[in-house]
PDB file of C-alpha atoms in Angstrom:
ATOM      1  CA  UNK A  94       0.000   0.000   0.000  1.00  0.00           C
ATOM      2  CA  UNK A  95       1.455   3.575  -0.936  1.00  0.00           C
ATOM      3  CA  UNK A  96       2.059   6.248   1.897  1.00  0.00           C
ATOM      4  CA  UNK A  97       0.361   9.323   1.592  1.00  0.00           C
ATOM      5  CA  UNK A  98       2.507  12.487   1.064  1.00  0.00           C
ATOM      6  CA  UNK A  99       1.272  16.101   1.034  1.00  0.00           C
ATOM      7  CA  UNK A 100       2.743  18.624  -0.660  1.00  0.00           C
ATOM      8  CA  UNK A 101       2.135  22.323   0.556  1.00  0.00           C
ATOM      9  CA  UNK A 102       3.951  25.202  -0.564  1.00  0.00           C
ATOM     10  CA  UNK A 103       3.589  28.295  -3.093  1.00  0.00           C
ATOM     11  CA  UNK A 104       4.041  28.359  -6.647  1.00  0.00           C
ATOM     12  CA  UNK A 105       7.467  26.605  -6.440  1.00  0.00           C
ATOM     13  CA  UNK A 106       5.457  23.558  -5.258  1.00  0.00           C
ATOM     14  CA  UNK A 107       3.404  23.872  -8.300  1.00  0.00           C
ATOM     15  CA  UNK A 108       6.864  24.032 -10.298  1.00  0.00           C
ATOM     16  CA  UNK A 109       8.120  20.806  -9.140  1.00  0.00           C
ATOM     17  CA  UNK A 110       4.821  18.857  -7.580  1.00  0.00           C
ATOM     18  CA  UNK A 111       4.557  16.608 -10.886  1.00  0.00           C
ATOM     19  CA  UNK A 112       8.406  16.010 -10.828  1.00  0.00           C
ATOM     20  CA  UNK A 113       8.120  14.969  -7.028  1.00  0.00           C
ATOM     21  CA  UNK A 114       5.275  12.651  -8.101  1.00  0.00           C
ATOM     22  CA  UNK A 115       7.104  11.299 -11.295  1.00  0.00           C
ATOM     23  CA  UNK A 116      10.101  10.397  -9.154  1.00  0.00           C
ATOM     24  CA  UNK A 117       8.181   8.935  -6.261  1.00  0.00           C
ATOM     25  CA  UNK A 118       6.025   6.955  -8.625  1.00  0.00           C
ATOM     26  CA  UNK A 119       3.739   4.274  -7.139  1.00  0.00           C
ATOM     27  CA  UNK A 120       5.923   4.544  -4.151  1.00  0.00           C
ATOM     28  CA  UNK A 121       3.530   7.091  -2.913  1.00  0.00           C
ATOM     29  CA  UNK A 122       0.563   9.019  -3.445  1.00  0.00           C
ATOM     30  CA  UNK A 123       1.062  12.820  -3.471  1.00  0.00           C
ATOM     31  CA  UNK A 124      -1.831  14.955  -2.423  1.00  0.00           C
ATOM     32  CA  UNK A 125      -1.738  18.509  -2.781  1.00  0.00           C
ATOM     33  CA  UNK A 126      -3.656  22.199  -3.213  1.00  0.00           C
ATOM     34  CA  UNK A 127      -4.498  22.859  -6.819  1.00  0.00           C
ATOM     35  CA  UNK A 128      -3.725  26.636  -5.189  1.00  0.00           C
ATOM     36  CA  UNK A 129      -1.164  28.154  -4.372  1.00  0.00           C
ATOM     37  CA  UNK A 130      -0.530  27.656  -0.473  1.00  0.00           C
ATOM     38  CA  UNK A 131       0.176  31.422  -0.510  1.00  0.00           C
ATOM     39  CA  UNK A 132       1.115  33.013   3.093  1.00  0.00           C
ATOM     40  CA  UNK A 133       1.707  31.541   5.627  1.00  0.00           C
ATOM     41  CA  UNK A 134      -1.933  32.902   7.469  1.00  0.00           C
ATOM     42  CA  UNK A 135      -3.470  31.115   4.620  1.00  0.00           C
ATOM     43  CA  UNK A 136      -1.973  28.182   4.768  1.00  0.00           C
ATOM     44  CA  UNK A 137      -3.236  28.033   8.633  1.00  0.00           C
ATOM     45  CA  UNK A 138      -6.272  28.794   7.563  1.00  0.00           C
ATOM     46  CA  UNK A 139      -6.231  25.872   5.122  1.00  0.00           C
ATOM     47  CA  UNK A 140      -4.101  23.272   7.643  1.00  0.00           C
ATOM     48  CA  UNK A 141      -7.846  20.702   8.233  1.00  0.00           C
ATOM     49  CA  UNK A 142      -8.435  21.080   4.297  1.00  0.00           C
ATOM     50  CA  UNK A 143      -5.251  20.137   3.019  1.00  0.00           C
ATOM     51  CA  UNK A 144      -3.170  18.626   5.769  1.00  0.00           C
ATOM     52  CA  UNK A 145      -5.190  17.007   8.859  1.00  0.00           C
ATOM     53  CA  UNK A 146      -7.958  16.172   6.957  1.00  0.00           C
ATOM     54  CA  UNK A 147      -6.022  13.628   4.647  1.00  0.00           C
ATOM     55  CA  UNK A 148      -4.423  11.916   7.946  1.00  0.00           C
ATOM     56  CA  UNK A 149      -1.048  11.519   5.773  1.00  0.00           C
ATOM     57  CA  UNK A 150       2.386   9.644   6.037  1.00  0.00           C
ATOM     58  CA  UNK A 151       4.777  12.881   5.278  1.00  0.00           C
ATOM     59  CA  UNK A 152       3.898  16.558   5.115  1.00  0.00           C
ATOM     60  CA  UNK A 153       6.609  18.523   3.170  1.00  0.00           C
ATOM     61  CA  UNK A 154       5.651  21.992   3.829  1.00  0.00           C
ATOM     62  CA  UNK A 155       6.547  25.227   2.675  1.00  0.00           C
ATOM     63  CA  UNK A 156       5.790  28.757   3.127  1.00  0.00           C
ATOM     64  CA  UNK A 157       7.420  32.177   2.946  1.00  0.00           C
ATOM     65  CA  UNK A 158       7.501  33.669  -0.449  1.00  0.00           C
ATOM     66  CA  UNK A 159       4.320  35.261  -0.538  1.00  0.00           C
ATOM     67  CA  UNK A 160       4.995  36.416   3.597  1.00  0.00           C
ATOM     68  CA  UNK A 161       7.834  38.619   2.234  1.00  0.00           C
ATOM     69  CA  UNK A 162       6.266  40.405  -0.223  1.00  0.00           C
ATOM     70  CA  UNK A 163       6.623  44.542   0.071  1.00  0.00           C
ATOM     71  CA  UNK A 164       3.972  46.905  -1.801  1.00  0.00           C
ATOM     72  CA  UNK A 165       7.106  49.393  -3.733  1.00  0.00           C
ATOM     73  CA  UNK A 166       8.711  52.053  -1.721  1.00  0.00           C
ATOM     74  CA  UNK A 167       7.318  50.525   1.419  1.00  0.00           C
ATOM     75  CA  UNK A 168       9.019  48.716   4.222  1.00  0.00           C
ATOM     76  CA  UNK A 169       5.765  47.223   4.680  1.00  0.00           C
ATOM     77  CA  UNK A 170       5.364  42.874   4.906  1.00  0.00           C
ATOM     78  CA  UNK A 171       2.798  40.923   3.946  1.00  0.00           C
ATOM     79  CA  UNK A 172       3.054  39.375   7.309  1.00  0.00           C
ATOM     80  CA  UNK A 173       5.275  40.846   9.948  1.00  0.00           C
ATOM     81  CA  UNK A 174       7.822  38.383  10.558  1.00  0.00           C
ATOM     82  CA  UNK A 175       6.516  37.709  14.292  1.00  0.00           C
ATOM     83  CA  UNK A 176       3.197  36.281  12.602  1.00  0.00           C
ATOM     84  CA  UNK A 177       5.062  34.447  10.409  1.00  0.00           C
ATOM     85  CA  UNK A 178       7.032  32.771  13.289  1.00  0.00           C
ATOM     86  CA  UNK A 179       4.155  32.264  14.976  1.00  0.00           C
ATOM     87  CA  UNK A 180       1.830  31.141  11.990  1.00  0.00           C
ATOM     88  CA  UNK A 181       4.586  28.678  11.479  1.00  0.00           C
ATOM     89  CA  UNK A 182       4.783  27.376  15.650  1.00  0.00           C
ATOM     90  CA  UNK A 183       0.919  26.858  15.187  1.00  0.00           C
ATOM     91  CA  UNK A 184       0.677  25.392  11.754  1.00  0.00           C
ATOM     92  CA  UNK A 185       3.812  22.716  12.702  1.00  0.00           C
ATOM     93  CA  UNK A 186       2.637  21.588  16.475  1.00  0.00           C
ATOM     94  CA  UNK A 187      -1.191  21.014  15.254  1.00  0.00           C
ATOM     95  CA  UNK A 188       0.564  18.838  12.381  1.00  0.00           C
ATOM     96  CA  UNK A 189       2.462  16.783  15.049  1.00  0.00           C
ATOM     97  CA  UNK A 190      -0.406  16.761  17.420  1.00  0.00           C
ATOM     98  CA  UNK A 191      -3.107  16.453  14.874  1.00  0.00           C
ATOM     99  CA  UNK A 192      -2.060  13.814  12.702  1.00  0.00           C
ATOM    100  CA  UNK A 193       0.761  10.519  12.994  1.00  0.00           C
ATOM    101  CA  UNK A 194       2.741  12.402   9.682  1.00  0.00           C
ATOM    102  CA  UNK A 195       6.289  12.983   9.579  1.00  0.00           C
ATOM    103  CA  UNK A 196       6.931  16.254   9.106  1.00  0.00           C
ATOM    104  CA  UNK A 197       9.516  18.105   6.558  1.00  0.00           C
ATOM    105  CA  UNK A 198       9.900  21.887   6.793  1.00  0.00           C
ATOM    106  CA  UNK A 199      11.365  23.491   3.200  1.00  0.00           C
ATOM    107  CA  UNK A 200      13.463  26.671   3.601  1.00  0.00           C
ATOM    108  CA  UNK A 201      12.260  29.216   1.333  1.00  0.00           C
ATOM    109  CA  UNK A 202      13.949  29.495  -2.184  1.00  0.00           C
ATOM    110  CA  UNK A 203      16.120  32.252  -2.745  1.00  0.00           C
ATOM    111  CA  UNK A 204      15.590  35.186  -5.008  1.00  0.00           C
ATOM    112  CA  UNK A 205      17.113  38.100  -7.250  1.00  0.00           C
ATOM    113  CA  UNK A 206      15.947  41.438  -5.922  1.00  0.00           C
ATOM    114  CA  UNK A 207      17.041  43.129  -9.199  1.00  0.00           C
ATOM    115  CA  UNK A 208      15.069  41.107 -11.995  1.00  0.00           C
ATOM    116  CA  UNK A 209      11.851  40.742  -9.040  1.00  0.00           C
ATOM    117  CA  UNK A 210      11.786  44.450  -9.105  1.00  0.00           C
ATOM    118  CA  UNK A 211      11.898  44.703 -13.056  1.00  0.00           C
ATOM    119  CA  UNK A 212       9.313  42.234 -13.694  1.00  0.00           C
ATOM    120  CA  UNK A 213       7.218  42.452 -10.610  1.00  0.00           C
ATOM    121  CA  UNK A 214       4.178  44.899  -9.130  1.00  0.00           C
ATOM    122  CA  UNK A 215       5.961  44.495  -5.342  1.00  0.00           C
ATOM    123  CA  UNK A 216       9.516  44.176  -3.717  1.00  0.00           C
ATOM    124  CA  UNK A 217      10.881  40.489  -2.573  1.00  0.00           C
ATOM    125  CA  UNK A 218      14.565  41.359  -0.706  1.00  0.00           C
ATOM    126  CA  UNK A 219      16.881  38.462  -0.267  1.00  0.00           C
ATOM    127  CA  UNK A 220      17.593  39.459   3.660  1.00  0.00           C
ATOM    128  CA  UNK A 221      14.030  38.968   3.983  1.00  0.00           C
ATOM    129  CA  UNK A 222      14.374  34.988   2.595  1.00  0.00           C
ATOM    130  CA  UNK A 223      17.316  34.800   5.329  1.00  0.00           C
ATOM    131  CA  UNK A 224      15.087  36.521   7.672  1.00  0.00           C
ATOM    132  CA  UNK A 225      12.038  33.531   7.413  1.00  0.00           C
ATOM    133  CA  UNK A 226      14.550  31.037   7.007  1.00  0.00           C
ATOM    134  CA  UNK A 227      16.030  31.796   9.933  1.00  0.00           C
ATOM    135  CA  UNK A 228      13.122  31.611  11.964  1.00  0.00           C
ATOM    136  CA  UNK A 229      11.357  28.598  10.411  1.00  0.00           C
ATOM    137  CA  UNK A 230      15.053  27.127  11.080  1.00  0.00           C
ATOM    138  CA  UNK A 231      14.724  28.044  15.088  1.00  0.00           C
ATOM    139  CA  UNK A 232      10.753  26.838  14.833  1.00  0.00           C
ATOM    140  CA  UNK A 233      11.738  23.514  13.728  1.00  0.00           C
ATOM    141  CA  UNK A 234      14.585  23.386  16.053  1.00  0.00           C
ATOM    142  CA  UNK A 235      12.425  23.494  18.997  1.00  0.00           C
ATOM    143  CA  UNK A 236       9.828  21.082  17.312  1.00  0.00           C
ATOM    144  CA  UNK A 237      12.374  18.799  15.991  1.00  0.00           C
ATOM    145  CA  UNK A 238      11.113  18.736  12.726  1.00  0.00           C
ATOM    146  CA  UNK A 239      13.402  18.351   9.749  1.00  0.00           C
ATOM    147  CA  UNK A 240      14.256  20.643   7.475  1.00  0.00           C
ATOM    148  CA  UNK A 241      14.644  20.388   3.569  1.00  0.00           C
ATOM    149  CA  UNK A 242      16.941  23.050   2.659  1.00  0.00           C
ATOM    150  CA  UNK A 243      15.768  24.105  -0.663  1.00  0.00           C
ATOM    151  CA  UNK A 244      18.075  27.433  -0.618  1.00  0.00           C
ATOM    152  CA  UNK A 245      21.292  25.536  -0.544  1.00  0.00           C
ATOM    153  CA  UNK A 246      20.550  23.429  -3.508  1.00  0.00           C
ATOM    154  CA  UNK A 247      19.585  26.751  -5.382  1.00  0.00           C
ATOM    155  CA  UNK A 248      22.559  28.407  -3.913  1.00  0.00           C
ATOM    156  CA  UNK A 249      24.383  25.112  -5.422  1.00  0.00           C
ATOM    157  CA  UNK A 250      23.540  25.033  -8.626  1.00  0.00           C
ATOM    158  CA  UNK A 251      23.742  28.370  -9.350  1.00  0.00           C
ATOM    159  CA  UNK A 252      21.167  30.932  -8.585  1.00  0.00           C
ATOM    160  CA  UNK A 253      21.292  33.257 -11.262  1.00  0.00           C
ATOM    161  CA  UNK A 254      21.533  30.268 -14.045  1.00  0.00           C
ATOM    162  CA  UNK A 255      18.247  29.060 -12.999  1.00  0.00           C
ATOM    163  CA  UNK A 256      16.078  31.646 -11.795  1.00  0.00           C
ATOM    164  CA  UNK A 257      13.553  32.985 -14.418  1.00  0.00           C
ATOM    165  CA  UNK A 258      13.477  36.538 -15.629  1.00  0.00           C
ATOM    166  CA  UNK A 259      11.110  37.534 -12.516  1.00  0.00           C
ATOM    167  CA  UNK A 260      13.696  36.474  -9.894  1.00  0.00           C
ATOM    168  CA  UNK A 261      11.584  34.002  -8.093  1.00  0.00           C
ATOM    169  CA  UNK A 262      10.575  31.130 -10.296  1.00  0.00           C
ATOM    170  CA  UNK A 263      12.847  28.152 -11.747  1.00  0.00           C
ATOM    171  CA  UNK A 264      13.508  27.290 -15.527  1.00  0.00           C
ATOM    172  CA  UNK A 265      12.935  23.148 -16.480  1.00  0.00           C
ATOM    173  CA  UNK A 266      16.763  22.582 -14.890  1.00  0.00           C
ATOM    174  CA  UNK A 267      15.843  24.831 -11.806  1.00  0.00           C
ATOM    175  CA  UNK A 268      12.193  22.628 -10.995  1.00  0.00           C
ATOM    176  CA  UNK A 269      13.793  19.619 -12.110  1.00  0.00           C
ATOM    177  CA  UNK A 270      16.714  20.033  -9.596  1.00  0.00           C
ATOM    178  CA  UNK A 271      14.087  20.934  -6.910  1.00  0.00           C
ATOM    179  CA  UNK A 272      11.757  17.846  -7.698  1.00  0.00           C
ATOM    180  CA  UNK A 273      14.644  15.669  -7.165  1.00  0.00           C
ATOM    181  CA  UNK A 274      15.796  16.847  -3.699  1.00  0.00           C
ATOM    182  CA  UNK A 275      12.137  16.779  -2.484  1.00  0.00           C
ATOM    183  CA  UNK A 276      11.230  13.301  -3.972  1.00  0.00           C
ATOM    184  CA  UNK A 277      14.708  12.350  -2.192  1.00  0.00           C
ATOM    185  CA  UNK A 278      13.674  13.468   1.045  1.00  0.00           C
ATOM    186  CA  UNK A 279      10.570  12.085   0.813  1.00  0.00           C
ATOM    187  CA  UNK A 280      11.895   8.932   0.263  1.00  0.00           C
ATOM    188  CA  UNK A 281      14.055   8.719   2.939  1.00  0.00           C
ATOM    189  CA  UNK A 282      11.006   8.905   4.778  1.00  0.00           C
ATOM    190  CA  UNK A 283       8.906   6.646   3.349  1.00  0.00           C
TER     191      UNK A 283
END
């Protein structure tokens, strides 16, 4: 019988979710959001839908990209980054008290400032990616949950080489890369 593996996480999920599934084949049976898991407020909002609700095997979770966002010329967050820590405390101990999954945290995927700015209608800063990485990183700590650290293999391969022209997404190479490392985790789970 397959495990059951959910996938949450922001449009990077949706950029490598069929190469995680392709990889993991009958192995497993990925369940995920059609949407975008979006901030991390929405993805508490969302946790019964699309996590506790499916009872799963492995949660590989993701948030921060959309947390970070900045309207221009603002220093203004989406979410201030003491919601986000605690969004993230919350969302992680209902998953270990809610369900029997084992739980992977993904660091948040880097991005180019410049070419987000050029091709964007709001600001995503890099010290802001260390900034939620950082906490999710002192979250999971304290929760021993593992981390997937997404940033490094980005960092690895090659940031620039990979990114898209907006600064946040991944070319085929760039989602490929990603799909791999997640599938791999998973595994090593499963």
């Amino acid at each position: 019988m397959s495990k059951i593996v959910v996938l949450i996480g922001d449009s990077i999920r949706l950029g490598y979710e069929d190469g995680v599934r392709a990889l993991l084949g009958d192995k497993a049976t990925v369940i995920s959001p059609k949407e975008n898991g979006g901030t991390s407020s929405n993805v508490l909002a969302h946790l019964d839908e699309w996590m506790v609700a499916h009872q799963p095997d492995i949660v590989h979770l993701n948030c921060g990209l959309h947390d970070i966002k900045r309207p221009f010329d603002t220093q203004i967050l989406q979410t201030p980054f003491e919601v986000y820590e605690e969004n993230l405390r919350i969302i992680l101990s209902r998953l270990q008290n809610e369900t029997n999954a084992k739980i992977v945290f993904a660091l948040t995927t880097p991005v180019s400032y410049a070419r987000h700015h050029a091709n964007k209608d709001f600001d995503r800063y890099e010290e802001d990616v260390q900034k939620v990485n950082d906490l999710a990183r002192a979250v999971t700590s304290k929760l021993d949950i593992p981390m997937n650290d997404l940033y490094n293999v980005v960092i690895q391969a090659g940031r620039d080489d990979i990114l898209l022209p907006d600064g946040v997404h991944y070319n085929l190479q760039g989602y490929a890369l990603l799909a791999q490392q997640v599938a791999a985790v998973i595994q090593s789970l499963l």
